[in-house]
Amino acid sequence: MRHLSAIIGLVAMSCVMAHDRAFAQEFAGREKLRAHSAEFRQEVVKVTDGVYVAVGFSLGNSILIEGMDGLIVVDTLTSINDARAVKAEFDKISRKPVRAIIYTHHHADHVGGATVFAGTDHPDVYAHASMVTERADNMANLGHAGRDGGNQFGGPLIPESMHINDGVGPQLTIAGGGAGYLAPTRTFDGDETTIAVAGVRMQLVHAPAETSDAISVWLPDKKVLLPGDTFYHAFPNLYAIRGTRLRPVDAWIASLEKLIAVQADYLVPSHTRPISGGAAVRSALTAYHDGIKSAFDQTVAGIKQGLRPDELVDRVKLSPELAANPYLQEFYGTVAWSVRAIYTEYIGWFDGNATNLFPLSMKDRAAAILDLAGGATPVLTKARAAFDQKNYQLTAELADYVLAVHPESSDAINLKAQALIQLGERQISANGRNFYLSSAQYLLRDGR
Ligand SMILES: [Zn+2]
């Protein structure tokens, strides 16, 4: 008898363990994203003599280079407030005047706090010549105009504890963003230029990646490379779901080749922590290059075989070795979104299926599907069953058919929101998580 109860106990225990394992596997992405927050612990890191990087004070980093009789600041964070916190830390390192500010590119998280670092020092402000026009273009960016309430940075998430991080930084601070921008005073055209500021020799290298105006900064005497956003500790955002113009993926690959070639001993990106040691830098940059190139090459090969976007997403995968590389974890961008963006860049919106030349409106298609199913009720029943079977994507898609015909359906609104929450909780990508959860919150609050 005792024997039997021991067996029952063992069976029960192994059931609990199997359940725990399944649970852990289901939420593995989210837990990895949570652990990734350690990357943004707030700290000013001394990289090598005269080079410091402030991590975790803002979405991006600010880098301080100390010269003989002055300082250089590379990237200036999002806002005046963020910049003030870092300036106070930099002041503890040196009070020499700031002779130069360098923008690696125009994005808001790099240019918003320049006035704080400049103070009354009147530094030169360096950037690539294309930065000013690209910034103006980006400021006029259309995005999704918040129609579905999705926000990749998770700003409006309530309670705030739902927000884990922003994939490449703790969180984008919107308040006061952009107010500290200073226009560049020294720009260069073409591939590169060499400057000397406060006795520090620097090569500014045009290295398009997230943006076409991106530059990297190479300090040949210290063997320090500042790659801007051409490299960070997360799968690159080859496409931004917040809605931007397409990013130049082939140019991004070429830029990484340039960065590998300089053979840096220190890599200090504008997001996430610095990397020290020639071999470590080389291996990180090489993995990054190989990961992007693999996704790009597979997508182009699939396009040549006539594959369509959904088929390409099913097909294109990183090799197990690349997929396991710490620098290619999908905390920010994802392979699937990259594949769709590369398709759009090379082929455009039309997938080659003549049916899709002039498709039905969503409303007409949905009306036909509902009619086929016998009305909205059986579609919602199916959506609920899919939810119970953890097929949350199907739940959301079926709810969308109902909402296209009956936008006020509270059952459909509720089911869709619950499905988006479940999808968000299973994401490794902060952008994906934040977008799902903020969309769900918007639906539950505003019903659309
Ligand atoms: Zn950035």
PDB file of N, CA, C and O in Angstrom, residues 272-324:
ATOM      1  N   THR A 272      22.963  49.520 -25.032  1.00  0.00           N
ATOM      2  CA  THR A 272      23.513  48.318 -24.371  1.00  0.00           C
ATOM      3  C   THR A 272      24.995  48.506 -24.021  1.00  0.00           C
ATOM      4  O   THR A 272      25.581  49.542 -24.328  1.00  0.00           O
ATOM      5  N   ARG A 273      25.578  47.490 -23.360  1.00  0.00           N
ATOM      6  CA  ARG A 273      26.870  47.674 -22.694  1.00  0.00           C
ATOM      7  C   ARG A 273      28.062  47.516 -23.645  1.00  0.00           C
ATOM      8  O   ARG A 273      27.947  46.863 -24.692  1.00  0.00           O
ATOM      9  N   PRO A 274      29.192  48.091 -23.277  1.00  0.00           N
ATOM     10  CA  PRO A 274      30.385  47.989 -24.138  1.00  0.00           C
ATOM     11  C   PRO A 274      30.985  46.579 -24.094  1.00  0.00           C
ATOM     12  O   PRO A 274      30.736  45.818 -23.160  1.00  0.00           O
ATOM     13  N   ILE A 275      31.779  46.272 -25.112  1.00  0.00           N
ATOM     14  CA  ILE A 275      32.462  44.976 -25.193  1.00  0.00           C
ATOM     15  C   ILE A 275      33.964  45.260 -25.240  1.00  0.00           C
ATOM     16  O   ILE A 275      34.418  46.112 -26.012  1.00  0.00           O
ATOM     17  N   SER A 276      34.737  44.526 -24.424  1.00  0.00           N
ATOM     18  CA  SER A 276      36.193  44.729 -24.376  1.00  0.00           C
ATOM     19  C   SER A 276      36.925  43.490 -24.850  1.00  0.00           C
ATOM     20  O   SER A 276      36.516  42.369 -24.561  1.00  0.00           O
ATOM     21  N   GLY A 277      38.031  43.735 -25.572  1.00  0.00           N
ATOM     22  CA  GLY A 277      38.876  42.632 -26.045  1.00  0.00           C
ATOM     23  C   GLY A 277      38.666  42.413 -27.532  1.00  0.00           C
ATOM     24  O   GLY A 277      37.533  42.271 -27.998  1.00  0.00           O
ATOM     25  N   GLY A 278      39.769  42.408 -28.266  1.00  0.00           N
ATOM     26  CA  GLY A 278      39.700  42.305 -29.730  1.00  0.00           C
ATOM     27  C   GLY A 278      38.914  41.092 -30.202  1.00  0.00           C
ATOM     28  O   GLY A 278      38.089  41.184 -31.109  1.00  0.00           O
ATOM     29  N   ALA A 279      39.152  39.934 -29.566  1.00  0.00           N
ATOM     30  CA  ALA A 279      38.487  38.699 -30.017  1.00  0.00           C
ATOM     31  C   ALA A 279      36.988  38.781 -29.751  1.00  0.00           C
ATOM     32  O   ALA A 279      36.168  38.385 -30.594  1.00  0.00           O
ATOM     33  N   ALA A 280      36.609  39.321 -28.571  1.00  0.00           N
ATOM     34  CA  ALA A 280      35.182  39.425 -28.223  1.00  0.00           C
ATOM     35  C   ALA A 280      34.469  40.396 -29.171  1.00  0.00           C
ATOM     36  O   ALA A 280      33.349  40.136 -29.614  1.00  0.00           O
ATOM     37  N   VAL A 281      35.144  41.501 -29.489  1.00  0.00           N
ATOM     38  CA  VAL A 281      34.544  42.493 -30.392  1.00  0.00           C
ATOM     39  C   VAL A 281      34.350  41.875 -31.779  1.00  0.00           C
ATOM     40  O   VAL A 281      33.278  41.973 -32.376  1.00  0.00           O
ATOM     41  N   ARG A 282      35.396  41.209 -32.243  1.00  0.00           N
ATOM     42  CA  ARG A 282      35.334  40.619 -33.572  1.00  0.00           C
ATOM     43  C   ARG A 282      34.218  39.578 -33.648  1.00  0.00           C
ATOM     44  O   ARG A 282      33.445  39.520 -34.602  1.00  0.00           O
ATOM     45  N   SER A 283      34.131  38.751 -32.612  1.00  0.00           N
ATOM     46  CA  SER A 283      33.131  37.689 -32.665  1.00  0.00           C
ATOM     47  C   SER A 283      31.714  38.260 -32.584  1.00  0.00           C
ATOM     48  O   SER A 283      30.807  37.787 -33.270  1.00  0.00           O
ATOM     49  N   ALA A 284      31.504  39.325 -31.790  1.00  0.00           N
ATOM     50  CA  ALA A 284      30.171  39.928 -31.698  1.00  0.00           C
ATOM     51  C   ALA A 284      29.773  40.575 -33.034  1.00  0.00           C
ATOM     52  O   ALA A 284      28.660  40.355 -33.535  1.00  0.00           O
ATOM     53  N   LEU A 285      30.693  41.351 -33.604  1.00  0.00           N
ATOM     54  CA  LEU A 285      30.378  42.031 -34.877  1.00  0.00           C
ATOM     55  C   LEU A 285      30.162  41.020 -36.004  1.00  0.00           C
ATOM     56  O   LEU A 285      29.296  41.198 -36.868  1.00  0.00           O
ATOM     57  N   THR A 286      30.977  39.947 -35.985  1.00  0.00           N
ATOM     58  CA  THR A 286      30.869  38.938 -37.036  1.00  0.00           C
ATOM     59  C   THR A 286      29.527  38.204 -36.941  1.00  0.00           C
ATOM     60  O   THR A 286      28.864  37.972 -37.959  1.00  0.00           O
ATOM     61  N   ALA A 287      29.120  37.857 -35.721  1.00  0.00           N
ATOM     62  CA  ALA A 287      27.817  37.188 -35.547  1.00  0.00           C
ATOM     63  C   ALA A 287      26.693  38.098 -36.041  1.00  0.00           C
ATOM     64  O   ALA A 287      25.751  37.645 -36.711  1.00  0.00           O
ATOM     65  N   TYR A 288      26.797  39.377 -35.696  1.00  0.00           N
ATOM     66  CA  TYR A 288      25.775  40.346 -36.116  1.00  0.00           C
ATOM     67  C   TYR A 288      25.679  40.407 -37.634  1.00  0.00           C
ATOM     68  O   TYR A 288      24.602  40.324 -38.214  1.00  0.00           O
ATOM     69  N   HIS A 289      26.847  40.544 -38.247  1.00  0.00           N
ATOM     70  CA  HIS A 289      26.924  40.577 -39.711  1.00  0.00           C
ATOM     71  C   HIS A 289      26.338  39.307 -40.318  1.00  0.00           C
ATOM     72  O   HIS A 289      25.509  39.336 -41.227  1.00  0.00           O
ATOM     73  N   ASP A 290      26.761  38.159 -39.780  1.00  0.00           N
ATOM     74  CA  ASP A 290      26.331  36.884 -40.355  1.00  0.00           C
ATOM     75  C   ASP A 290      24.823  36.670 -40.165  1.00  0.00           C
ATOM     76  O   ASP A 290      24.156  36.115 -41.047  1.00  0.00           O
ATOM     77  N   GLY A 291      24.300  37.105 -39.027  1.00  0.00           N
ATOM     78  CA  GLY A 291      22.866  36.953 -38.763  1.00  0.00           C
ATOM     79  C   GLY A 291      22.023  37.757 -39.742  1.00  0.00           C
ATOM     80  O   GLY A 291      21.065  37.248 -40.330  1.00  0.00           O
ATOM     81  N   ILE A 292      22.409  39.012 -39.946  1.00  0.00           N
ATOM     82  CA  ILE A 292      21.653  39.867 -40.872  1.00  0.00           C
ATOM     83  C   ILE A 292      21.784  39.334 -42.293  1.00  0.00           C
ATOM     84  O   ILE A 292      20.813  39.229 -43.040  1.00  0.00           O
ATOM     85  N   LYS A 293      23.023  38.962 -42.646  1.00  0.00           N
ATOM     86  CA  LYS A 293      23.275  38.503 -44.019  1.00  0.00           C
ATOM     87  C   LYS A 293      22.512  37.207 -44.299  1.00  0.00           C
ATOM     88  O   LYS A 293      21.980  37.015 -45.393  1.00  0.00           O
ATOM     89  N   SER A 294      22.451  36.334 -43.304  1.00  0.00           N
ATOM     90  CA  SER A 294      21.739  35.075 -43.487  1.00  0.00           C
ATOM     91  C   SER A 294      20.249  35.333 -43.739  1.00  0.00           C
ATOM     92  O   SER A 294      19.659  34.773 -44.673  1.00  0.00           O
ATOM     93  N   ALA A 295      19.644  36.195 -42.924  1.00  0.00           N
ATOM     94  CA  ALA A 295      18.219  36.511 -43.114  1.00  0.00           C
ATOM     95  C   ALA A 295      18.003  37.164 -44.481  1.00  0.00           C
ATOM     96  O   ALA A 295      17.046  36.835 -45.204  1.00  0.00           O
ATOM     97  N   PHE A 296      18.917  38.055 -44.845  1.00  0.00           N
ATOM     98  CA  PHE A 296      18.803  38.766 -46.122  1.00  0.00           C
ATOM     99  C   PHE A 296      18.955  37.805 -47.307  1.00  0.00           C
ATOM    100  O   PHE A 296      18.122  37.772 -48.215  1.00  0.00           O
ATOM    101  N   ASP A 297      20.011  36.992 -47.268  1.00  0.00           N
ATOM    102  CA  ASP A 297      20.280  36.081 -48.394  1.00  0.00           C
ATOM    103  C   ASP A 297      19.156  35.054 -48.563  1.00  0.00           C
ATOM    104  O   ASP A 297      18.742  34.757 -49.683  1.00  0.00           O
ATOM    105  N   GLN A 298      18.676  34.507 -47.438  1.00  0.00           N
ATOM    106  CA  GLN A 298      17.595  33.520 -47.536  1.00  0.00           C
ATOM    107  C   GLN A 298      16.328  34.152 -48.104  1.00  0.00           C
ATOM    108  O   GLN A 298      15.603  33.527 -48.884  1.00  0.00           O
ATOM    109  N   THR A 299      16.060  35.393 -47.709  1.00  0.00           N
ATOM    110  CA  THR A 299      14.854  36.070 -48.198  1.00  0.00           C
ATOM    111  C   THR A 299      14.960  36.312 -49.698  1.00  0.00           C
ATOM    112  O   THR A 299      14.023  36.026 -50.457  1.00  0.00           O
ATOM    113  N   VAL A 300      16.117  36.814 -50.128  1.00  0.00           N
ATOM    114  CA  VAL A 300      16.298  37.100 -51.555  1.00  0.00           C
ATOM    115  C   VAL A 300      16.225  35.798 -52.368  1.00  0.00           C
ATOM    116  O   VAL A 300      15.577  35.742 -53.422  1.00  0.00           O
ATOM    117  N   ALA A 301      16.833  34.715 -51.837  1.00  0.00           N
ATOM    118  CA  ALA A 301      16.781  33.423 -52.546  1.00  0.00           C
ATOM    119  C   ALA A 301      15.335  32.950 -52.651  1.00  0.00           C
ATOM    120  O   ALA A 301      14.904  32.451 -53.708  1.00  0.00           O
ATOM    121  N   GLY A 302      14.560  33.117 -51.579  1.00  0.00           N
ATOM    122  CA  GLY A 302      13.150  32.707 -51.582  1.00  0.00           C
ATOM    123  C   GLY A 302      12.328  33.536 -52.559  1.00  0.00           C
ATOM    124  O   GLY A 302      11.457  33.013 -53.257  1.00  0.00           O
ATOM    125  N   ILE A 303      12.620  34.828 -52.623  1.00  0.00           N
ATOM    126  CA  ILE A 303      11.914  35.706 -53.568  1.00  0.00           C
ATOM    127  C   ILE A 303      12.165  35.212 -54.994  1.00  0.00           C
ATOM    128  O   ILE A 303      11.255  35.141 -55.821  1.00  0.00           O
ATOM    129  N   LYS A 304      13.422  34.826 -55.257  1.00  0.00           N
ATOM    130  CA  LYS A 304      13.768  34.355 -56.604  1.00  0.00           C
ATOM    131  C   LYS A 304      13.027  33.061 -56.953  1.00  0.00           C
ATOM    132  O   LYS A 304      12.848  32.738 -58.122  1.00  0.00           O
ATOM    133  N   GLN A 305      12.638  32.309 -55.917  1.00  0.00           N
ATOM    134  CA  GLN A 305      11.852  31.084 -56.166  1.00  0.00           C
ATOM    135  C   GLN A 305      10.360  31.373 -56.214  1.00  0.00           C
ATOM    136  O   GLN A 305       9.546  30.447 -56.325  1.00  0.00           O
ATOM    137  N   GLY A 306       9.982  32.634 -56.074  1.00  0.00           N
ATOM    138  CA  GLY A 306       8.570  33.005 -56.171  1.00  0.00           C
ATOM    139  C   GLY A 306       7.811  32.924 -54.865  1.00  0.00           C
ATOM    140  O   GLY A 306       6.581  32.977 -54.852  1.00  0.00           O
ATOM    141  N   LEU A 307       8.510  32.758 -53.742  1.00  0.00           N
ATOM    142  CA  LEU A 307       7.808  32.676 -52.456  1.00  0.00           C
ATOM    143  C   LEU A 307       7.200  34.027 -52.089  1.00  0.00           C
ATOM    144  O   LEU A 307       7.750  35.074 -52.412  1.00  0.00           O
ATOM    145  N   ARG A 308       6.056  33.947 -51.398  1.00  0.00           N
ATOM    146  CA  ARG A 308       5.360  35.154 -50.948  1.00  0.00           C
ATOM    147  C   ARG A 308       5.694  35.422 -49.485  1.00  0.00           C
ATOM    148  O   ARG A 308       6.247  34.544 -48.810  1.00  0.00           O
ATOM    149  N   PRO A 309       5.361  36.618 -48.989  1.00  0.00           N
ATOM    150  CA  PRO A 309       5.802  36.987 -47.635  1.00  0.00           C
ATOM    151  C   PRO A 309       5.515  35.939 -46.549  1.00  0.00           C
ATOM    152  O   PRO A 309       6.416  35.573 -45.791  1.00  0.00           O
ATOM    153  N   ASP A 310       4.268  35.425 -46.459  1.00  0.00           N
ATOM    154  CA  ASP A 310       3.969  34.443 -45.394  1.00  0.00           C
ATOM    155  C   ASP A 310       4.811  33.183 -45.564  1.00  0.00           C
ATOM    156  O   ASP A 310       5.260  32.582 -44.579  1.00  0.00           O
ATOM    157  N   GLU A 311       5.014  32.787 -46.814  1.00  0.00           N
ATOM    158  CA  GLU A 311       5.820  31.584 -47.075  1.00  0.00           C
ATOM    159  C   GLU A 311       7.282  31.830 -46.705  1.00  0.00           C
ATOM    160  O   GLU A 311       7.954  30.953 -46.168  1.00  0.00           O
ATOM    161  N   LEU A 312       7.741  33.047 -46.991  1.00  0.00           N
ATOM    162  CA  LEU A 312       9.131  33.390 -46.646  1.00  0.00           C
ATOM    163  C   LEU A 312       9.335  33.384 -45.131  1.00  0.00           C
ATOM    164  O   LEU A 312      10.357  32.905 -44.634  1.00  0.00           O
ATOM    165  N   VAL A 313       8.347  33.903 -44.408  1.00  0.00           N
ATOM    166  CA  VAL A 313       8.467  33.921 -42.945  1.00  0.00           C
ATOM    167  C   VAL A 313       8.571  32.494 -42.405  1.00  0.00           C
ATOM    168  O   VAL A 313       9.340  32.220 -41.483  1.00  0.00           O
ATOM    169  N   ASP A 314       7.818  31.570 -43.012  1.00  0.00           N
ATOM    170  CA  ASP A 314       7.913  30.159 -42.592  1.00  0.00           C
ATOM    171  C   ASP A 314       9.271  29.563 -42.928  1.00  0.00           C
ATOM    172  O   ASP A 314       9.781  28.698 -42.233  1.00  0.00           O
ATOM    173  N   ARG A 315       9.864  30.011 -44.027  1.00  0.00           N
ATOM    174  CA  ARG A 315      11.077  29.405 -44.570  1.00  0.00           C
ATOM    175  C   ARG A 315      12.361  29.943 -43.930  1.00  0.00           C
ATOM    176  O   ARG A 315      13.280  29.186 -43.620  1.00  0.00           O
ATOM    177  N   VAL A 316      12.423  31.268 -43.757  1.00  0.00           N
ATOM    178  CA  VAL A 316      13.697  31.894 -43.387  1.00  0.00           C
ATOM    179  C   VAL A 316      13.968  31.717 -41.886  1.00  0.00           C
ATOM    180  O   VAL A 316      13.215  32.189 -41.046  1.00  0.00           O
ATOM    181  N   LYS A 317      15.035  31.013 -41.573  1.00  0.00           N
ATOM    182  CA  LYS A 317      15.416  30.779 -40.164  1.00  0.00           C
ATOM    183  C   LYS A 317      16.927  30.948 -40.044  1.00  0.00           C
ATOM    184  O   LYS A 317      17.669  30.578 -40.958  1.00  0.00           O
ATOM    185  N   LEU A 318      17.371  31.462 -38.907  1.00  0.00           N
ATOM    186  CA  LEU A 318      18.810  31.484 -38.645  1.00  0.00           C
ATOM    187  C   LEU A 318      19.258  30.058 -38.333  1.00  0.00           C
ATOM    188  O   LEU A 318      18.477  29.257 -37.812  1.00  0.00           O
ATOM    189  N   SER A 319      20.515  29.751 -38.629  1.00  0.00           N
ATOM    190  CA  SER A 319      21.066  28.446 -38.257  1.00  0.00           C
ATOM    191  C   SER A 319      21.010  28.317 -36.735  1.00  0.00           C
ATOM    192  O   SER A 319      21.004  29.336 -36.030  1.00  0.00           O
ATOM    193  N   PRO A 320      20.972  27.087 -36.198  1.00  0.00           N
ATOM    194  CA  PRO A 320      20.910  26.937 -34.728  1.00  0.00           C
ATOM    195  C   PRO A 320      22.031  27.701 -34.027  1.00  0.00           C
ATOM    196  O   PRO A 320      21.818  28.302 -32.967  1.00  0.00           O
ATOM    197  N   GLU A 321      23.208  27.728 -34.644  1.00  0.00           N
ATOM    198  CA  GLU A 321      24.347  28.411 -34.017  1.00  0.00           C
ATOM    199  C   GLU A 321      24.102  29.922 -33.932  1.00  0.00           C
ATOM    200  O   GLU A 321      24.307  30.544 -32.890  1.00  0.00           O
ATOM    201  N   LEU A 322      23.640  30.515 -35.059  1.00  0.00           N
ATOM    202  CA  LEU A 322      23.365  31.958 -35.053  1.00  0.00           C
ATOM    203  C   LEU A 322      22.169  32.265 -34.151  1.00  0.00           C
ATOM    204  O   LEU A 322      22.171  33.256 -33.415  1.00  0.00           O
ATOM    205  N   ALA A 323      21.150  31.396 -34.201  1.00  0.00           N
ATOM    206  CA  ALA A 323      19.945  31.646 -33.395  1.00  0.00           C
ATOM    207  C   ALA A 323      20.271  31.637 -31.905  1.00  0.00           C
ATOM    208  O   ALA A 323      19.582  32.276 -31.114  1.00  0.00           O
ATOM    209  N   ALA A 324      21.332  30.923 -31.530  1.00  0.00           N
ATOM    210  CA  ALA A 324      21.705  30.845 -30.111  1.00  0.00           C
ATOM    211  C   ALA A 324      22.674  31.961 -29.711  1.00  0.00           C
ATOM    212  O   ALA A 324      22.973  32.123 -28.529  1.00  0.00           O
TER     213      ALA A 324
END
